[in-house]
């Protein structure tokens, strides 16, 4: 995220299919912080902005609630994937009391809390890149 997030992807046959995102809430895990990031993608061979896509990512904290919104991809390029999977790591976080994706509870085996490193790792389900995805936890 802005001021502390990282993204990365695993390439398959020259195309990114899985995405990773790390978000660091307020430095002490208690302080509220929000951030935005735009993921930029292209086919790796062009410099034309018209042959690229961006995905807006927004993180917000309200009280004990945390929300990560991954927007739909805007734009397109040759060989762009239509579906993707995200792994999100919340650094310096607190254990979650509940996690949902698009308002539906996330399966218990799709997330992991590491109390030693204070990291909450969430595996989001495969989804269409043209649809927004909202992850919430408290």
PDB file of C-alpha atoms in Angstrom:
ATOM      1  CA  UNK A   1       0.000   0.000   0.000  1.00  0.00           C
ATOM      2  CA  UNK A   2       1.040   3.592  -0.149  1.00  0.00           C
ATOM      3  CA  UNK A   3       3.683   4.047   2.507  1.00  0.00           C
ATOM      4  CA  UNK A   4       4.411   0.414   3.157  1.00  0.00           C
ATOM      5  CA  UNK A   5       2.723  -2.027   0.799  1.00  0.00           C
ATOM      6  CA  UNK A   6       4.269  -4.322  -1.732  1.00  0.00           C
ATOM      7  CA  UNK A   7       2.829  -6.306  -4.562  1.00  0.00           C
ATOM      8  CA  UNK A   8       4.241  -9.101  -6.596  1.00  0.00           C
ATOM      9  CA  UNK A   9       3.000 -11.761  -8.912  1.00  0.00           C
ATOM     10  CA  UNK A  10       3.862 -15.242 -10.008  1.00  0.00           C
ATOM     11  CA  UNK A  11       4.296 -15.553 -13.766  1.00  0.00           C
ATOM     12  CA  UNK A  12       2.876 -18.460 -15.707  1.00  0.00           C
ATOM     13  CA  UNK A  13       3.780 -18.640 -19.392  1.00  0.00           C
ATOM     14  CA  UNK A  14       4.701 -14.950 -19.251  1.00  0.00           C
ATOM     15  CA  UNK A  15       1.458 -13.897 -17.554  1.00  0.00           C
ATOM     16  CA  UNK A  16       0.812 -12.912 -13.960  1.00  0.00           C
ATOM     17  CA  UNK A  17      -1.836 -15.218 -12.475  1.00  0.00           C
ATOM     18  CA  UNK A  18      -1.377 -14.824  -8.717  1.00  0.00           C
ATOM     19  CA  UNK A  19      -0.835 -11.610  -6.808  1.00  0.00           C
ATOM     20  CA  UNK A  20       0.707 -10.936  -3.422  1.00  0.00           C
ATOM     21  CA  UNK A  21       0.067  -7.874  -1.303  1.00  0.00           C
ATOM     22  CA  UNK A  22       1.519  -6.830   2.036  1.00  0.00           C
ATOM     23  CA  UNK A  23      -0.134  -4.136   4.098  1.00  0.00           C
ATOM     24  CA  UNK A  24       1.297  -2.635   7.264  1.00  0.00           C
ATOM     25  CA  UNK A  25      -1.380  -1.036   9.476  1.00  0.00           C
ATOM     26  CA  UNK A  26      -0.324   1.729  11.838  1.00  0.00           C
ATOM     27  CA  UNK A  27       3.200   1.166  13.129  1.00  0.00           C
ATOM     28  CA  UNK A  28       2.073  -0.133  16.515  1.00  0.00           C
ATOM     29  CA  UNK A  29      -0.794  -2.294  15.232  1.00  0.00           C
ATOM     30  CA  UNK A  30      -3.232   0.011  17.000  1.00  0.00           C
ATOM     31  CA  UNK A  31      -2.829   3.355  15.229  1.00  0.00           C
ATOM     32  CA  UNK A  32      -5.308   3.809  12.395  1.00  0.00           C
ATOM     33  CA  UNK A  33      -3.832   4.159   8.933  1.00  0.00           C
ATOM     34  CA  UNK A  34      -5.217   4.082   5.430  1.00  0.00           C
ATOM     35  CA  UNK A  35      -3.581   3.882   2.046  1.00  0.00           C
ATOM     36  CA  UNK A  36      -4.098   3.547  -1.678  1.00  0.00           C
ATOM     37  CA  UNK A  37      -2.124   1.876  -4.421  1.00  0.00           C
ATOM     38  CA  UNK A  38      -2.595   1.374  -8.149  1.00  0.00           C
ATOM     39  CA  UNK A  39      -1.306  -1.886  -9.587  1.00  0.00           C
ATOM     40  CA  UNK A  40      -0.076  -1.344 -13.147  1.00  0.00           C
ATOM     41  CA  UNK A  41       0.134  -4.209 -15.645  1.00  0.00           C
ATOM     42  CA  UNK A  42       1.040  -4.567 -19.310  1.00  0.00           C
ATOM     43  CA  UNK A  43       2.316  -7.273 -21.623  1.00  0.00           C
ATOM     44  CA  UNK A  44       5.938  -6.385 -20.915  1.00  0.00           C
ATOM     45  CA  UNK A  45       6.668  -5.342 -24.485  1.00  0.00           C
ATOM     46  CA  UNK A  46       4.813  -2.072 -24.944  1.00  0.00           C
ATOM     47  CA  UNK A  47       5.164   1.469 -23.692  1.00  0.00           C
ATOM     48  CA  UNK A  48       1.689   2.497 -24.834  1.00  0.00           C
ATOM     49  CA  UNK A  49      -0.599   3.433 -21.945  1.00  0.00           C
ATOM     50  CA  UNK A  50      -3.557   2.329 -24.070  1.00  0.00           C
ATOM     51  CA  UNK A  51      -2.232  -1.238 -23.877  1.00  0.00           C
ATOM     52  CA  UNK A  52      -2.159  -1.572 -20.113  1.00  0.00           C
ATOM     53  CA  UNK A  53      -4.428  -2.049 -17.125  1.00  0.00           C
ATOM     54  CA  UNK A  54      -4.544  -0.648 -13.611  1.00  0.00           C
ATOM     55  CA  UNK A  55      -6.221  -2.018 -10.517  1.00  0.00           C
ATOM     56  CA  UNK A  56      -6.973   0.324  -7.638  1.00  0.00           C
ATOM     57  CA  UNK A  57      -6.311  -1.029  -4.148  1.00  0.00           C
ATOM     58  CA  UNK A  58      -7.525   0.788  -1.037  1.00  0.00           C
ATOM     59  CA  UNK A  59      -6.962  -0.076   2.622  1.00  0.00           C
ATOM     60  CA  UNK A  60      -8.933   1.589   5.412  1.00  0.00           C
ATOM     61  CA  UNK A  61      -9.164   1.185   9.167  1.00  0.00           C
ATOM     62  CA  UNK A  62     -12.158   2.227  11.225  1.00  0.00           C
ATOM     63  CA  UNK A  63     -12.114   1.420  14.919  1.00  0.00           C
ATOM     64  CA  UNK A  64     -11.225  -2.279  15.114  1.00  0.00           C
ATOM     65  CA  UNK A  65     -12.325  -2.892  11.497  1.00  0.00           C
ATOM     66  CA  UNK A  66      -9.980  -3.287   8.547  1.00  0.00           C
ATOM     67  CA  UNK A  67     -11.092  -3.220   4.909  1.00  0.00           C
ATOM     68  CA  UNK A  68      -9.107  -3.920   1.787  1.00  0.00           C
ATOM     69  CA  UNK A  69     -10.833  -3.187  -1.508  1.00  0.00           C
ATOM     70  CA  UNK A  70      -9.333  -4.456  -4.737  1.00  0.00           C
ATOM     71  CA  UNK A  71     -11.088  -2.693  -7.575  1.00  0.00           C
ATOM     72  CA  UNK A  72     -11.829  -4.031 -11.014  1.00  0.00           C
ATOM     73  CA  UNK A  73      -9.066  -3.859 -13.608  1.00  0.00           C
ATOM     74  CA  UNK A  74      -9.384  -0.791 -15.812  1.00  0.00           C
ATOM     75  CA  UNK A  75      -7.961  -1.077 -19.314  1.00  0.00           C
ATOM     76  CA  UNK A  76      -6.690  -4.112 -21.162  1.00  0.00           C
ATOM     77  CA  UNK A  77      -3.712  -5.538 -23.011  1.00  0.00           C
ATOM     78  CA  UNK A  78      -2.789  -8.532 -25.154  1.00  0.00           C
ATOM     79  CA  UNK A  79      -2.825 -11.836 -23.209  1.00  0.00           C
ATOM     80  CA  UNK A  80      -4.259 -10.240 -20.065  1.00  0.00           C
ATOM     81  CA  UNK A  81      -5.587 -12.855 -17.647  1.00  0.00           C
ATOM     82  CA  UNK A  82      -9.310 -12.844 -16.852  1.00  0.00           C
ATOM     83  CA  UNK A  83      -9.102 -14.385 -13.365  1.00  0.00           C
ATOM     84  CA  UNK A  84      -6.600 -14.065 -10.551  1.00  0.00           C
ATOM     85  CA  UNK A  85      -5.889 -15.059  -6.965  1.00  0.00           C
ATOM     86  CA  UNK A  86      -4.578 -12.811  -4.221  1.00  0.00           C
ATOM     87  CA  UNK A  87      -2.585 -13.605  -1.099  1.00  0.00           C
ATOM     88  CA  UNK A  88      -2.742 -10.722   1.360  1.00  0.00           C
ATOM     89  CA  UNK A  89      -0.479 -10.353   4.393  1.00  0.00           C
ATOM     90  CA  UNK A  90      -1.386  -7.842   7.071  1.00  0.00           C
ATOM     91  CA  UNK A  91       1.819  -7.036   8.958  1.00  0.00           C
ATOM     92  CA  UNK A  92       1.933  -5.959  12.594  1.00  0.00           C
ATOM     93  CA  UNK A  93      -1.729  -6.912  12.860  1.00  0.00           C
ATOM     94  CA  UNK A  94      -3.928  -8.321  15.596  1.00  0.00           C
ATOM     95  CA  UNK A  95      -5.613 -11.711  15.507  1.00  0.00           C
ATOM     96  CA  UNK A  96      -8.857 -11.580  13.577  1.00  0.00           C
ATOM     97  CA  UNK A  97     -12.269 -12.236  15.109  1.00  0.00           C
ATOM     98  CA  UNK A  98     -13.851 -12.661  11.691  1.00  0.00           C
ATOM     99  CA  UNK A  99     -12.942 -12.332   8.016  1.00  0.00           C
ATOM    100  CA  UNK A 100     -15.295 -11.840   5.084  1.00  0.00           C
ATOM    101  CA  UNK A 101     -14.918 -11.471   1.323  1.00  0.00           C
ATOM    102  CA  UNK A 102     -17.643  -9.506  -0.448  1.00  0.00           C
ATOM    103  CA  UNK A 103     -19.766  -9.842   2.694  1.00  0.00           C
ATOM    104  CA  UNK A 104     -19.480 -13.644   2.931  1.00  0.00           C
ATOM    105  CA  UNK A 105     -17.492 -15.366   5.712  1.00  0.00           C
ATOM    106  CA  UNK A 106     -14.126 -16.704   4.547  1.00  0.00           C
ATOM    107  CA  UNK A 107     -13.375 -20.381   5.205  1.00  0.00           C
ATOM    108  CA  UNK A 108     -11.164 -20.973   8.239  1.00  0.00           C
ATOM    109  CA  UNK A 109      -8.513 -22.737   6.157  1.00  0.00           C
ATOM    110  CA  UNK A 110      -8.145 -19.676   3.892  1.00  0.00           C
ATOM    111  CA  UNK A 111      -6.392 -17.566   6.521  1.00  0.00           C
ATOM    112  CA  UNK A 112      -3.644 -17.965   9.105  1.00  0.00           C
ATOM    113  CA  UNK A 113      -2.594 -15.910  12.131  1.00  0.00           C
ATOM    114  CA  UNK A 114       1.056 -15.971  13.224  1.00  0.00           C
ATOM    115  CA  UNK A 115       1.198 -14.552  16.739  1.00  0.00           C
ATOM    116  CA  UNK A 116       5.014 -14.518  16.787  1.00  0.00           C
ATOM    117  CA  UNK A 117       5.337 -12.225  13.770  1.00  0.00           C
ATOM    118  CA  UNK A 118       1.883 -10.635  14.215  1.00  0.00           C
ATOM    119  CA  UNK A 119       1.038 -11.450  10.605  1.00  0.00           C
ATOM    120  CA  UNK A 120      -2.420 -12.291   9.301  1.00  0.00           C
ATOM    121  CA  UNK A 121      -2.218 -14.087   5.933  1.00  0.00           C
ATOM    122  CA  UNK A 122      -5.372 -14.370   3.837  1.00  0.00           C
ATOM    123  CA  UNK A 123      -5.776 -16.437   0.643  1.00  0.00           C
ATOM    124  CA  UNK A 124      -8.553 -14.869  -1.401  1.00  0.00           C
ATOM    125  CA  UNK A 125     -10.638 -17.024  -3.733  1.00  0.00           C
ATOM    126  CA  UNK A 126     -10.030 -16.958  -7.476  1.00  0.00           C
ATOM    127  CA  UNK A 127     -12.106 -14.176  -9.005  1.00  0.00           C
ATOM    128  CA  UNK A 128     -12.776 -12.283 -12.224  1.00  0.00           C
ATOM    129  CA  UNK A 129     -10.398  -9.314 -12.494  1.00  0.00           C
ATOM    130  CA  UNK A 130     -13.239  -7.156 -13.834  1.00  0.00           C
ATOM    131  CA  UNK A 131     -15.138  -7.453 -10.541  1.00  0.00           C
ATOM    132  CA  UNK A 132     -14.254  -5.661  -7.291  1.00  0.00           C
ATOM    133  CA  UNK A 133     -13.235  -7.683  -4.268  1.00  0.00           C
ATOM    134  CA  UNK A 134     -13.649  -6.491  -0.669  1.00  0.00           C
ATOM    135  CA  UNK A 135     -11.911  -8.178   2.249  1.00  0.00           C
ATOM    136  CA  UNK A 136     -12.916  -7.136   5.745  1.00  0.00           C
ATOM    137  CA  UNK A 137     -11.701  -8.290   9.152  1.00  0.00           C
ATOM    138  CA  UNK A 138     -12.073  -7.222  12.738  1.00  0.00           C
TER     139      UNK A 138
END
